[in-house]
Amino acid sequence: MSREKLKQIFIEEATEIIEKLDIDILEFEEDPSNKSLLDEIFRGVHTLKGSANAFNFTRLGEFVHHFEDALDYFRSADEAPTTQQIDLFLDGINVIKNTLEYEIQENEEFPQGYVECLDGIHKILENITEAPLHEELATSSTDLAEEFSWDEDETKEYEIENFFEELQESEELFEITLKFDDDIYLRGFDHFLFFKNLSGIGRILCSYWHMNLVGDLHNFDVEKNNFKEVKIAFATKSTYDEILEIFDFVEEEEFHILHVKPKTSQKEIEEVQEIQEENINTTQKEAPVKEEVQTSNNQQKTQAAVTPTRSFLKIDSQKLDELFDSIGELVIAQNYLAQNQIIKQVRNAEVSKTIENLSKITRLIQNRVMSLRMIPIRDTFAKMKRVARDSSKKVGKEINLVLEGEDTEIDKTMVDALSDPLIHIIRNSIDHGIESDSQERLKAGKDEKGNVTLSAYHRGGNIIIEIKDDGRGINKEKVYKKALERGIISPEDELSDSQVYNLIMQPGFSTADVISDISGRGVGLDVVRTSIEGIRGKVDISSEAGKGSTFSIVLPLTLAIIDGMIVRSKDKTFIIPTLCIIESFRPQKASVHAAKGKEEFVQLREELLPVVRLNHKLELNNEKPNIWESTLVCIENEKGKFALLVDDLVGRQQVVIKSLGEYFSQTEGVSGGAVMGNGEVALILNIEELY
Amino acid sequence: MEKEEKEGLPLNKNRFLTFYLEDEIYGVNIFEVKEIIAMMTTTAVPKTPAFIKGVMNLRGNIIPVVDMRLKFDMPHKEPEMYTAIVIINIEGKNIGFIVDKVEEVVNVEEENISAPPEFGSNIDTKFISKMARFNDKVIMILDLVALFGQEELNMVQSLNKTTNSEVSQ
């Protein structure tokens, strides 16, 4: 594999790690006692560091290195990071993100905030090194004093057994051998880090630095580890597993932990040693097992560690699309077989059974392939927590973000396109929606904290994503006035409430009196609208003064199977998503009304429905058959109910939605196409645009 | 295999697939041609220009189909035995072109290729990139990217947009 390719993989992985870090740190803030989560974060950062150095991303490596140190402190310390420190960590993640980008672009500068953030981290490190490190330094310095006075003879006297007498009550003796590779410093470790960590769980009685294995001065390289072997006599009340945890991040051949028992049971020592070696082997080779072995006494961590054992496979989504197309062909071929007259005439149980079987398998494959593209919206929502947190901090409003329907599955391509619009709307809700003064909220009988609810659910063949705040609502008059001022509307325009609200998504519209850093720079919600329209969705706004506003993003279920009603109009076949259909009927002559001789209505029980002639709407022809002799399909869309006039209903069928390609992406009234059983294409009607 | 192609490339620069529309012979660079299929049923898409015949199913992919006769303002002709659809890859996307009859693949010597005439043809010369003489015949080489590339695409879209806005008003 080429280096370039490796780099690509690293970048992909790093991006994923960074995203996860963001979410994890926020979660950690909610539950600072969750050390396993912190470990998770630490591991992520650690992986980043290793790879960053491997690809010579020095700025990234440097930053992540210190970041890791700071995290490491909280891993072992009892104190939880303060909100300021969490803020710093979150900023740090941003810096990491930007630094990575700079590194990829080979931009030599330091990204914004790099230096400041690094300073902040240094400050944390300085503060913490003062207190606990002192002791350790004291112990290790005495050790060193001993070491410095060594000579050849003295070292020969080093016998681990000699340290038994130094053990205190309930302490056990371990001999730890460190055989670090040359590149240990580059990987971000040094011996003293482990000395320090070991001191955290026990006492270092003595360390023996094997000087015979140290190279001579001429070959000395500061960047390389020169101590090939260091033995540590270690007294602790901790278990073997706990010591092993300290060495989580070094290769198995680089250390060895030996539990030393009193000489009387030398045999036992060997046994123990064997078992332990086995342990090391299994733990290192089979990652999942290792997690369990190490954490058997730590339920929480086990849970966290078991989840990643589900293995994932990354697949180019293009390949999925190709697979998808092939399956479509398979379905058509299978339909052809199933409907073939000649085959039908073969009265053979085997043949019909096989064909039946084939259709079952085909459907199964189709469903499975379909589900591959669908992913829960959970991760996207989780990212919004960070957005809400950041923006609420910036404007100084307390916000409670509620997530609902995170398991709603949506197409992967939509997930990617959804993130930015969501960020925008959430920022907007926090910045403009929620009242700045909590007193104002209390007076209105609301919680002191602003509530923003982010929810996802299915409705009528669409996926709806709602961002709802309980703020002051949109000031209709203000919006209207502003739109007039900006010339977006003219005074003659008669606008419904929802039309007024939708004005705020017009380009160049911003009603915020104070332009804040978060939103309200004028390039606001129109971007949201365009990007949602880009994935063939739309945004609706509703609001109630004093109660709050709701942004609804209505998304189609692209690339999914829909249950369709096949209809014909002027010899052409069209598909209506069955979910939008309420009923179909042939009206009585008496129930048909024509207003002003032009607009037509039909009475269906209590309701008067406008009639939309499909052939006119799509400009197929100008024929005007009598309504009472045609078939009407009662359809409900976002705006209400209407009756669609078609020539004929053919039947219901499951169809695979396909895009017509960008040439027809703007075609009104048509949302896509589907390949029918005969291999021809039928158009799927866009119900929203028909009326 | 790959090597062969690389070496063969310069030699094949002037290889064209030729086809007929009415009595005139046209060519497209063979590298742009993905495949040739027999005429098949297309589905008309409402509110598109007449020369856009509609869409068809090419092994599970829905691709647009252009009626070349209508594009060149020639009278409509019912499909018959020789009517074919030439699938051309334009800017990474497949588009089908309906032609009267596919002729052959020809190798034209460089000296037999000339610039398109300024006038004298009833076809917009913008789409004709060059003329090629081959066996006493003159082949008009089409520049399909110009014919149905980004610009045309925008045109189709803006056309749709105007109908949209008209309706909404």
CSV table of C-alpha atoms in Angstrom, one decimal, chain A residues 325-326 329 332 572-574 617-620 658-668 670 673-675 679-683, chain B residues 41 43-48 52 54-57 59-62 64 90 93 95 148-150 153 156-157 160-161 163-164 167:
chain,number,residue,atom,x,y,z
A,325,ASP,CA,-28.6,-1.0,-9.4
A,326,SER,CA,-27.7,-4.6,-10.0
A,329,GLU,CA,-32.0,-5.4,-12.5
A,332,ILE,CA,-36.8,-6.9,-12.9
A,572,LYS,CA,-48.6,7.2,-19.4
A,573,THR,CA,-47.9,5.5,-16.2
A,574,PHE,CA,-47.2,7.4,-13.0
A,617,LYS,CA,-50.8,19.8,-14.5
A,618,LEU,CA,-48.1,17.9,-16.3
A,619,GLU,CA,-49.1,19.5,-19.6
A,620,LEU,CA,-49.6,16.1,-21.2
A,658,LYS,CA,-34.4,6.3,-8.6
A,659,SER,CA,-33.1,9.8,-9.3
A,660,LEU,CA,-33.7,11.0,-12.9
A,661,GLY,CA,-30.3,12.6,-12.8
A,662,GLU,CA,-29.5,16.2,-12.6
A,663,TYR,CA,-31.0,17.0,-16.0
A,664,PHE,CA,-34.4,16.6,-14.6
A,665,SER,CA,-33.7,17.4,-10.9
A,666,GLN,CA,-35.7,20.6,-11.2
A,667,THR,CA,-38.7,19.1,-13.1
A,668,GLU,CA,-41.8,20.2,-11.3
A,670,VAL,CA,-41.9,14.7,-10.6
A,673,GLY,CA,-38.5,7.4,-11.5
A,674,ALA,CA,-38.8,3.7,-11.0
A,675,VAL,CA,-38.1,0.8,-13.3
A,679,GLY,CA,-38.1,-2.7,-17.9
A,680,GLU,CA,-39.7,0.7,-18.7
A,681,VAL,CA,-39.4,3.7,-16.5
A,682,ALA,CA,-42.4,5.2,-14.7
A,683,LEU,CA,-42.3,8.6,-13.1
B,41,THR,CA,-39.3,2.5,-25.0
B,43,THR,CA,-40.7,7.6,-20.8
B,44,ALA,CA,-41.5,11.2,-21.5
B,45,VAL,CA,-40.7,13.7,-18.7
B,46,PRO,CA,-43.3,16.4,-18.5
B,47,LYS,CA,-42.3,20.0,-19.2
B,48,THR,CA,-39.0,19.4,-20.9
B,52,ILE,CA,-35.6,15.5,-24.9
B,54,GLY,CA,-37.5,11.3,-22.0
B,55,VAL,CA,-35.7,8.8,-19.8
B,56,MET,CA,-34.9,5.1,-20.2
B,57,ASN,CA,-33.7,2.3,-18.1
B,59,ARG,CA,-29.6,-1.8,-16.7
B,60,GLY,CA,-31.1,-0.2,-13.6
B,61,ASN,CA,-29.9,3.3,-14.3
B,62,ILE,CA,-32.3,5.9,-15.5
B,64,PRO,CA,-31.9,10.9,-20.3
B,90,ILE,CA,-20.6,13.3,-21.2
B,93,LYS,CA,-22.9,11.0,-17.1
B,95,ILE,CA,-26.9,10.2,-22.2
B,148,PHE,CA,-25.3,18.5,-24.3
B,149,GLY,CA,-22.8,19.6,-21.8
B,150,GLN,CA,-23.0,21.9,-18.9
B,153,LEU,CA,-27.9,21.3,-18.9
B,156,VAL,CA,-32.8,22.7,-19.4
B,157,GLN,CA,-32.8,23.6,-15.7
B,160,ASN,CA,-37.8,24.2,-15.7
B,161,LYS,CA,-37.2,27.0,-13.2
B,163,THR,CA,-42.0,27.2,-15.6
B,164,ASN,CA,-41.9,26.7,-11.8
B,167,VAL,CA,-46.8,28.4,-11.9
